[in-house]
Short mmCIF file of C-alpha atoms in Angstrom, two decimals:
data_model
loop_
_atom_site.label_atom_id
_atom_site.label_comp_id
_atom_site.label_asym_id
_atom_site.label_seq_id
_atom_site.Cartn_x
_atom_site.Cartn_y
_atom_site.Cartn_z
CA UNK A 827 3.83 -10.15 -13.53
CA UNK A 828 4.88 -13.89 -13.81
CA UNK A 829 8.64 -13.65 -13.77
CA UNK A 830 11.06 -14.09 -11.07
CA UNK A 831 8.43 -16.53 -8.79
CA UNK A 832 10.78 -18.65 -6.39
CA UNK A 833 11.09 -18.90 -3.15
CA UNK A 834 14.38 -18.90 -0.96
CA UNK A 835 14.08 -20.58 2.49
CA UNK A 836 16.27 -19.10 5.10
CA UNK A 837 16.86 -20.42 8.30
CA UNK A 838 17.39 -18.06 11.26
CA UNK A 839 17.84 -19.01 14.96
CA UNK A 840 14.67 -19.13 15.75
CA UNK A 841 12.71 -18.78 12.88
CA UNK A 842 12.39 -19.52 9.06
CA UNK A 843 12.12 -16.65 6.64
CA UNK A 844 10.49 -17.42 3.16
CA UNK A 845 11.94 -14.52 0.61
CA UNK A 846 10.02 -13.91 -2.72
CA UNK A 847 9.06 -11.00 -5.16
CA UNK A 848 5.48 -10.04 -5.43
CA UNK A 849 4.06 -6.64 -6.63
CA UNK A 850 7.12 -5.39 -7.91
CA UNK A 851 8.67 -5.52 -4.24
CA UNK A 852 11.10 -7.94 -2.19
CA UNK A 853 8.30 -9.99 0.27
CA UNK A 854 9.01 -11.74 3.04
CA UNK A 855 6.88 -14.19 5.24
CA UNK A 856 8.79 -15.43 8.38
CA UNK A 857 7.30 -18.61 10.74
CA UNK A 858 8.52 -18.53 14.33
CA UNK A 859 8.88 -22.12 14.43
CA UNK A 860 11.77 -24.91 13.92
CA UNK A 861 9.31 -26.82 11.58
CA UNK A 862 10.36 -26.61 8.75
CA UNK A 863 8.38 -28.37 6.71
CA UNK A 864 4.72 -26.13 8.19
CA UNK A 865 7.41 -23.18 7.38
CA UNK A 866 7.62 -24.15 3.75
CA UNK A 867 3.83 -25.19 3.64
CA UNK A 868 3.16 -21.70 4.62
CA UNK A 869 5.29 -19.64 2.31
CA UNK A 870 4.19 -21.35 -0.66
CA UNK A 871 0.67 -21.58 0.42
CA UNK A 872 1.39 -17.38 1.02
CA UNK A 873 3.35 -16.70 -1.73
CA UNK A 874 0.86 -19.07 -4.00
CA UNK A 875 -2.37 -16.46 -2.42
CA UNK A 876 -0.20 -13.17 -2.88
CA UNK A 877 0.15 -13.83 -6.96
CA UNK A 878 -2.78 -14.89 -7.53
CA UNK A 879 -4.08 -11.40 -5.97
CA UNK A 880 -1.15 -9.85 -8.10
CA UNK A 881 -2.35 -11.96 -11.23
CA UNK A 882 -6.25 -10.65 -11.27
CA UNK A 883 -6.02 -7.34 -9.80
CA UNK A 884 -2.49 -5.81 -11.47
CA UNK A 885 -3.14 -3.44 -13.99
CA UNK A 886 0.22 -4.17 -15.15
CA UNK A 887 -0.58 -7.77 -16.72
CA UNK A 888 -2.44 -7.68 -19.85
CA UNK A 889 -4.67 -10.59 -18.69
CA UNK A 890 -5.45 -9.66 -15.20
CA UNK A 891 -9.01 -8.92 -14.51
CA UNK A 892 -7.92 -4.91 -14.09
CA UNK A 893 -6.57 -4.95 -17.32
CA UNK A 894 -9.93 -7.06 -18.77
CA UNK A 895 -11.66 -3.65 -17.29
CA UNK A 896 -9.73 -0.94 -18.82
CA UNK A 897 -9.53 -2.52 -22.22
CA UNK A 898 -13.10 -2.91 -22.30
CA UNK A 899 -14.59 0.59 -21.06
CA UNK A 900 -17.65 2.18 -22.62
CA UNK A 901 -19.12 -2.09 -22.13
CA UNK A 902 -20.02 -3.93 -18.57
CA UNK A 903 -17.83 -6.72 -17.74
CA UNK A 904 -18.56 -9.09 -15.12
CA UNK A 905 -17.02 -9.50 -11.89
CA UNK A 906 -17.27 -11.63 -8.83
CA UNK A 907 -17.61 -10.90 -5.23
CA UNK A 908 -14.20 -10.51 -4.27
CA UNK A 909 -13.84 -7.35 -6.72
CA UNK A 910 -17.06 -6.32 -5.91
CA UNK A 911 -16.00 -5.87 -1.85
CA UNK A 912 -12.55 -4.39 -3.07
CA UNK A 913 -14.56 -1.66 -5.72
CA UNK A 914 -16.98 -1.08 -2.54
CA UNK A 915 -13.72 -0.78 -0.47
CA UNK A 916 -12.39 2.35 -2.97
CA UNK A 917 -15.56 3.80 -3.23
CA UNK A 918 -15.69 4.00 1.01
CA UNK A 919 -12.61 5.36 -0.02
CA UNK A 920 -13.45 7.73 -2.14
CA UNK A 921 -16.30 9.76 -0.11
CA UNK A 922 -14.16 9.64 2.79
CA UNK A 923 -11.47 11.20 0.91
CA UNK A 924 -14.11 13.78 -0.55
CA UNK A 925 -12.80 12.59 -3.82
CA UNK A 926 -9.13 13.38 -3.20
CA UNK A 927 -8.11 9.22 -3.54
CA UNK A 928 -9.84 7.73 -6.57
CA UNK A 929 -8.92 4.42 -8.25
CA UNK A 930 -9.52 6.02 -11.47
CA UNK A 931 -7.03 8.61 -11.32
CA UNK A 932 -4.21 6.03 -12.34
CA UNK A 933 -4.28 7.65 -16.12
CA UNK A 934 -2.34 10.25 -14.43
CA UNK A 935 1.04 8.85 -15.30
CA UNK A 936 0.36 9.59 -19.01
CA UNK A 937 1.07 13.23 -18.24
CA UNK A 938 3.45 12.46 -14.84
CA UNK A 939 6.50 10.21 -14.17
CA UNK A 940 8.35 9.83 -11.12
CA UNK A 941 11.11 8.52 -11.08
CA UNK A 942 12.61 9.71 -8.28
CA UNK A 943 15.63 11.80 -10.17
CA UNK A 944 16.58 15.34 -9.73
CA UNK A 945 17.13 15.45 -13.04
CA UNK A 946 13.01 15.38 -14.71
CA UNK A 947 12.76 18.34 -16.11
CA UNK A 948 11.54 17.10 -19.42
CA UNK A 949 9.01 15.14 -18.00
CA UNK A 950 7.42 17.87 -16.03
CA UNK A 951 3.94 17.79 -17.68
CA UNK A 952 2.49 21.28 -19.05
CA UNK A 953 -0.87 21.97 -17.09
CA UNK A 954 -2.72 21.49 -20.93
CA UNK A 955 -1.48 18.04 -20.49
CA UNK A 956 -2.80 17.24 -17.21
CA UNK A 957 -6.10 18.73 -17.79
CA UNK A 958 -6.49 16.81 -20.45
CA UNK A 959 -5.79 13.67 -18.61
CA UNK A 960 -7.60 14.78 -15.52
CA UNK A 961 -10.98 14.39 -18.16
CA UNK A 962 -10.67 10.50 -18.04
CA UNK A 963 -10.48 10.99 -13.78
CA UNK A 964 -13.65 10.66 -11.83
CA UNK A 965 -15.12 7.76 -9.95
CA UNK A 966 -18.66 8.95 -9.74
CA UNK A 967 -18.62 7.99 -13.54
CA UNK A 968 -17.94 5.02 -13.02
CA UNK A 969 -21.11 1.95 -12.42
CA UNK A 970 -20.53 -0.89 -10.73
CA UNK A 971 -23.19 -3.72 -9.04
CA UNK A 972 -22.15 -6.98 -7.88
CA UNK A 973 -22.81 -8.35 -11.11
CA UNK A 974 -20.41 -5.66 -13.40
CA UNK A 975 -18.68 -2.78 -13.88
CA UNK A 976 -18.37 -0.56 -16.70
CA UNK A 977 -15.94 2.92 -17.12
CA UNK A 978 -16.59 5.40 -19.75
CA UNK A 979 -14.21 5.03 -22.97
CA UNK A 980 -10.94 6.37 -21.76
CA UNK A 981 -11.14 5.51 -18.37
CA UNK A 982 -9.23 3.56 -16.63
CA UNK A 983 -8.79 1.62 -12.31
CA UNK A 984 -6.11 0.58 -10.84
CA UNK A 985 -5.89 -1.33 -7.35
CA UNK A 986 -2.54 -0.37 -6.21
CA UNK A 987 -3.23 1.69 -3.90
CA UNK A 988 -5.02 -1.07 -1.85
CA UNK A 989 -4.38 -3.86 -3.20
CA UNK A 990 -0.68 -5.15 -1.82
CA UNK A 991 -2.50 -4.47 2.11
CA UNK A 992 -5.09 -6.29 0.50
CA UNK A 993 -3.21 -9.37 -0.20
CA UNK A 994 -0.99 -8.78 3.36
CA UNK A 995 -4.32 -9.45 5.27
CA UNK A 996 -5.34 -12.12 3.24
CA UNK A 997 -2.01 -13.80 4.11
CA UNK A 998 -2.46 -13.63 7.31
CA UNK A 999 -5.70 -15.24 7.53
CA UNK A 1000 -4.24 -18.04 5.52
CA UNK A 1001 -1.81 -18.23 8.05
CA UNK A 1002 -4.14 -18.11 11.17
CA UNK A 1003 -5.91 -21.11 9.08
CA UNK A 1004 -2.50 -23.23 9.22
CA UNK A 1005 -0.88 -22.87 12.07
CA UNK A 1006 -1.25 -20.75 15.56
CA UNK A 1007 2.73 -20.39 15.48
CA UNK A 1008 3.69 -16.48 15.21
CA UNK A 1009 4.19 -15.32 11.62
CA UNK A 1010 5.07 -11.99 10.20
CA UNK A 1011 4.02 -10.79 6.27
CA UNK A 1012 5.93 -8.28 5.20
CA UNK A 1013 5.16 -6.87 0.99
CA UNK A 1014 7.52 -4.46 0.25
CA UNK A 1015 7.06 -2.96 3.66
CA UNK A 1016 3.36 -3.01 4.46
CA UNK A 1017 3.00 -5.35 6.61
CA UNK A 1018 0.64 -7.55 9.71
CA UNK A 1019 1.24 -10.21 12.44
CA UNK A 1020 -0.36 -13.04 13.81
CA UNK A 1021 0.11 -12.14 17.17
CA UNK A 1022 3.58 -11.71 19.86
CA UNK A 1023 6.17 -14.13 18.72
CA UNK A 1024 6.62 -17.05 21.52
CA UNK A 1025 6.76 -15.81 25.43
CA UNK A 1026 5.00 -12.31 24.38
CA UNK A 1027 7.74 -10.99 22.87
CA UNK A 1028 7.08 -8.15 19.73
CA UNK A 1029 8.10 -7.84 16.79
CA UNK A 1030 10.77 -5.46 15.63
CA UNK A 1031 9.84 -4.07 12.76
CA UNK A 1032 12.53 -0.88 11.25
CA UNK A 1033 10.77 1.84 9.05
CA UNK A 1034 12.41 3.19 5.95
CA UNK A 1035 14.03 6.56 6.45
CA UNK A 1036 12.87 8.70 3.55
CA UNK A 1037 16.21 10.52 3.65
CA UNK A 1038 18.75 11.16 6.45
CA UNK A 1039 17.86 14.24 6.78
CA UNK A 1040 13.99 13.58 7.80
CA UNK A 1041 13.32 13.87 11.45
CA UNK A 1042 10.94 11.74 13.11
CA UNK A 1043 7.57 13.24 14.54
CA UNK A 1044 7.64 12.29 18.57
CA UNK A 1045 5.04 14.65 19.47
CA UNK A 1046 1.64 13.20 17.59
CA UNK A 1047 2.69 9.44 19.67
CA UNK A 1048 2.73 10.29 23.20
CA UNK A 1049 -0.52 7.85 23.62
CA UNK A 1050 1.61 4.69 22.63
CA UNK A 1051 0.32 1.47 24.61
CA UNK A 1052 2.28 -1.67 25.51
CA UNK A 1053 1.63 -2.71 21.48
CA UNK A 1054 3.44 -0.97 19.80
CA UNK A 1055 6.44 1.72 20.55
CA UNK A 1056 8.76 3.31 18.60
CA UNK A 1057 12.64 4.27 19.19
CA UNK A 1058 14.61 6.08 16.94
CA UNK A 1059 17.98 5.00 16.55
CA UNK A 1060 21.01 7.70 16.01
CA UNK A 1061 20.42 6.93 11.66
CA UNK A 1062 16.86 8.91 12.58
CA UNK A 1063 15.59 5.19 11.35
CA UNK A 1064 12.67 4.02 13.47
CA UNK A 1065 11.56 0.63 14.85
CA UNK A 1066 8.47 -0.31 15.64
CA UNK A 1067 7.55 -3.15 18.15
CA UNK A 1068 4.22 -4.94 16.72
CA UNK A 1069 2.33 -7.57 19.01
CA UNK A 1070 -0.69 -7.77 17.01
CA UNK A 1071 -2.50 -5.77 13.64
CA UNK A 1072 -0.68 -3.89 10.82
CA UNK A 1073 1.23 -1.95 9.31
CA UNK A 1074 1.92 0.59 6.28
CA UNK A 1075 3.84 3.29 4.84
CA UNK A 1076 3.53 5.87 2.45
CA UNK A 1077 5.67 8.25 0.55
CA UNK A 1078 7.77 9.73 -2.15
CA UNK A 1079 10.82 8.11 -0.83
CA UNK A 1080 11.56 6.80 -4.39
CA UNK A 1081 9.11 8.21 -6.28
CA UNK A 1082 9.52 11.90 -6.61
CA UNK A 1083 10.80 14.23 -9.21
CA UNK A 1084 12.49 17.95 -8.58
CA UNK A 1085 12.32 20.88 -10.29
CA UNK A 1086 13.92 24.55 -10.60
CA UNK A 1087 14.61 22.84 -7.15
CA UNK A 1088 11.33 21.76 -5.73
CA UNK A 1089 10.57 18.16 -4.89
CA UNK A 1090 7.03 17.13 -6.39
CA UNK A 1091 6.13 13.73 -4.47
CA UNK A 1092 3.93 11.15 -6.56
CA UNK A 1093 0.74 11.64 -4.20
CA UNK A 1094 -1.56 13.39 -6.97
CA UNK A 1095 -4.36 15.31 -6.10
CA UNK A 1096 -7.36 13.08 -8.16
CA UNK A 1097 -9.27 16.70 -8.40
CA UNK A 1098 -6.46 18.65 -9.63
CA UNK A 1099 -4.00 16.30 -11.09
CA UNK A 1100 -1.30 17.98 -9.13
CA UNK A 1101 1.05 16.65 -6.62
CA UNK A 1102 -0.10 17.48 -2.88
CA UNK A 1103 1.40 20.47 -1.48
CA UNK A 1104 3.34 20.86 1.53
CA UNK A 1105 2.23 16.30 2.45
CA UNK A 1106 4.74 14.50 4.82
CA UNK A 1107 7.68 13.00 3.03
CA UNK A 1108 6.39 9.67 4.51
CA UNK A 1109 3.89 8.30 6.50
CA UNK A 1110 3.31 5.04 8.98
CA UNK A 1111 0.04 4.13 10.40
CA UNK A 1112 -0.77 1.15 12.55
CA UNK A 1113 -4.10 -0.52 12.61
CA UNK A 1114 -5.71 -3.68 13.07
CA UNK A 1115 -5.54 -4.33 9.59
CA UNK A 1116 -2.78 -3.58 6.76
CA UNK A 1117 -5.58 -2.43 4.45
CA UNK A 1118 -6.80 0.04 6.97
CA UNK A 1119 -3.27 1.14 7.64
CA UNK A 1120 -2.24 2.00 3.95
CA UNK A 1121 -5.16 3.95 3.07
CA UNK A 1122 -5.07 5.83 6.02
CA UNK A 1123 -1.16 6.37 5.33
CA UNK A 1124 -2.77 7.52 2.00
CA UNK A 1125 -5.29 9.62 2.74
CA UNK A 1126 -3.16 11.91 5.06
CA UNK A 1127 -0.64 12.33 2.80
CA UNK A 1128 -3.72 13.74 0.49
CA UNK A 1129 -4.23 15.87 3.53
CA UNK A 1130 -1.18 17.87 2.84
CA UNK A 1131 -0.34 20.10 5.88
CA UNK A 1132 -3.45 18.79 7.53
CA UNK A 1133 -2.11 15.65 7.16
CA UNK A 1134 -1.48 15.34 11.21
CA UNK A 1135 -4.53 16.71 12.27
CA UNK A 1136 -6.38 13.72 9.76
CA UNK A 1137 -5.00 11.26 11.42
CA UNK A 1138 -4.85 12.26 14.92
CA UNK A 1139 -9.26 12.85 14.36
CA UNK A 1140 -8.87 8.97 13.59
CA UNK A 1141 -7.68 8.24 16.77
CA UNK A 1142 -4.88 5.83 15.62
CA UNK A 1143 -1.53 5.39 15.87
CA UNK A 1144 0.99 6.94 13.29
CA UNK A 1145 4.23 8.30 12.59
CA UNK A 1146 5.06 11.01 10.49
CA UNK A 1147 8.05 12.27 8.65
CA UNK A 1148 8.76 15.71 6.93
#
């Protein structure tokens, strides 16, 4: 997507905030510094990164690399190294997963649509129609080297479930590159640090309520170090304090559609083609890097009720919302 790319400089009291939309989501990249000229240099050096990562890997843009794939499946089409460590990243993915997250189950949507109304009913897909679509689903069909990649006719990838934490991290290396001041990178929500803002302090981060009516899950984070800790305010919102790493979250907060009064999120089950049963309304992981923190959001949410238990095996730090 090429529209809408400005950037708005705001000064706070200690801080600049540089405000731009990337990935169909509000982005924000905020310098603790009164520079503001290396606060500038940084957002559009940030902001210049984050589309070019939107511009190659959206499947949404008709000349994006993605889209160069899809259109030409059943014939190899070259790619370079950076795809190559991103396809190795899904496929990692993928046989952790057991197959349940696959980059190829994006052709999904012909026979689903979210759109997070209680009023879907005509879109609820017939299971003829997802079976059919669930033919063009399967990663192990899919060949790639570091050299190419080719898909079967009909198939199709899609990076977005990696690739905004993707382009998070690679922000903040840009960052670490320019400057040792403390910067935060938030894209639509996931999110990473530098490191404490001046004099140790955190970061406070607040964490999208799914709905009011969610209740926050103290039990699983008993283990919390000096890093990170959460409160919950009396909203049921939650704050996180971040010194160092990342951040993500994952949910049906806005994508979700109900019927004969059940609420189907938009996790789909890559095996099945079916929404995950009985998966938290949202989850938040923290990790040392944003693109370890969204797909392990991701992959507990394909966990269902054992969505907990997954992440509590990993030994990490999340929070979890039903």
């Amino acid at each position: 997507m090429t529209n809408n790319r400005a950037i708005n400089l705001i000064t706070n009291k200690d801080s600049y905030s540089v405000q731009f939309n990337a990935m169909a989501s509000p982005c924000e990249v905020i310098v603790q510094t009164n520079d503001k000229t290396l606060a500038l240099k940084l957002g559009n050096i940030i902001t210049k990164e984050v589309w070019r990562i939107e511009d190659k890997f959206s499947r949404y843009n008709q000349h994006s690399l993605c889209s160069l794939i899809n259109n030409n499946a059943g014939q190899a089409v070259a790619i370079d190294e950076e795809t190559f460590q991103l396809l190795t990243f899904a496929d990692h993915c993928y046989q952790l997963s057991e197959g349940l997250f696959d980059i190829s189950s994006g052709v999904l949507r012909k026979a689903w649509s979210f759109q997070g109304s209680n009023n879907q009913h005509s879109t609820f897909p017939s299971s003829a129609k997802v079976s059919k679509s669930l033919l063009q689903v399967g990663w192990y069909k899919i060949h790639f080297d570091q050299q190419t990649i080719t898909l079967l006719n009909g198939m199709e990838i899609d990076f977005g479930g990696i690739g905004k934490e993707y382009a998070v991290d690679r922000s903040i290396i840009l960052a670490k590159q320019l400057t040792d001041q403390p910067v935060l990178v938030n894209l639509g929500g996931d999110l990473a640090v530098s490191g404490p803002r001046h004099n140790n302090q955190t970061w406070q981060v607040a964490i999208e309520n799914p709905d009011v009516d969610s209740q926050v899950n103290t039990d699983v984070n008993s283990d919390l170090n000096s890093d990170v800790n959460p409160d919950v305010n009396n909203n049921a919102d939650m704050i996180v304090a971040l010194k160092s790493g990342a951040l993500a979250t994952s949910g049906d907060a806005k994508r979700f559609l109900i019927k004969d009064g059940i609420r189907y999120g938009h996790i789909l089950n890559a095996k099945t083609g079916w929404p995950i049963d009985k998966a938290p309304r949202s989850i938040t992981v923290v990790a040392p890097q944003c693109i370890q923190a969204g797909i392990l959001a991701t992959l507990a949410l394909l966990q269902g009720s054992n969505a907990e238990h997954f992440l509590t095996e990993q030994e990490i730090k999340f929070w979890s919302r039903r």
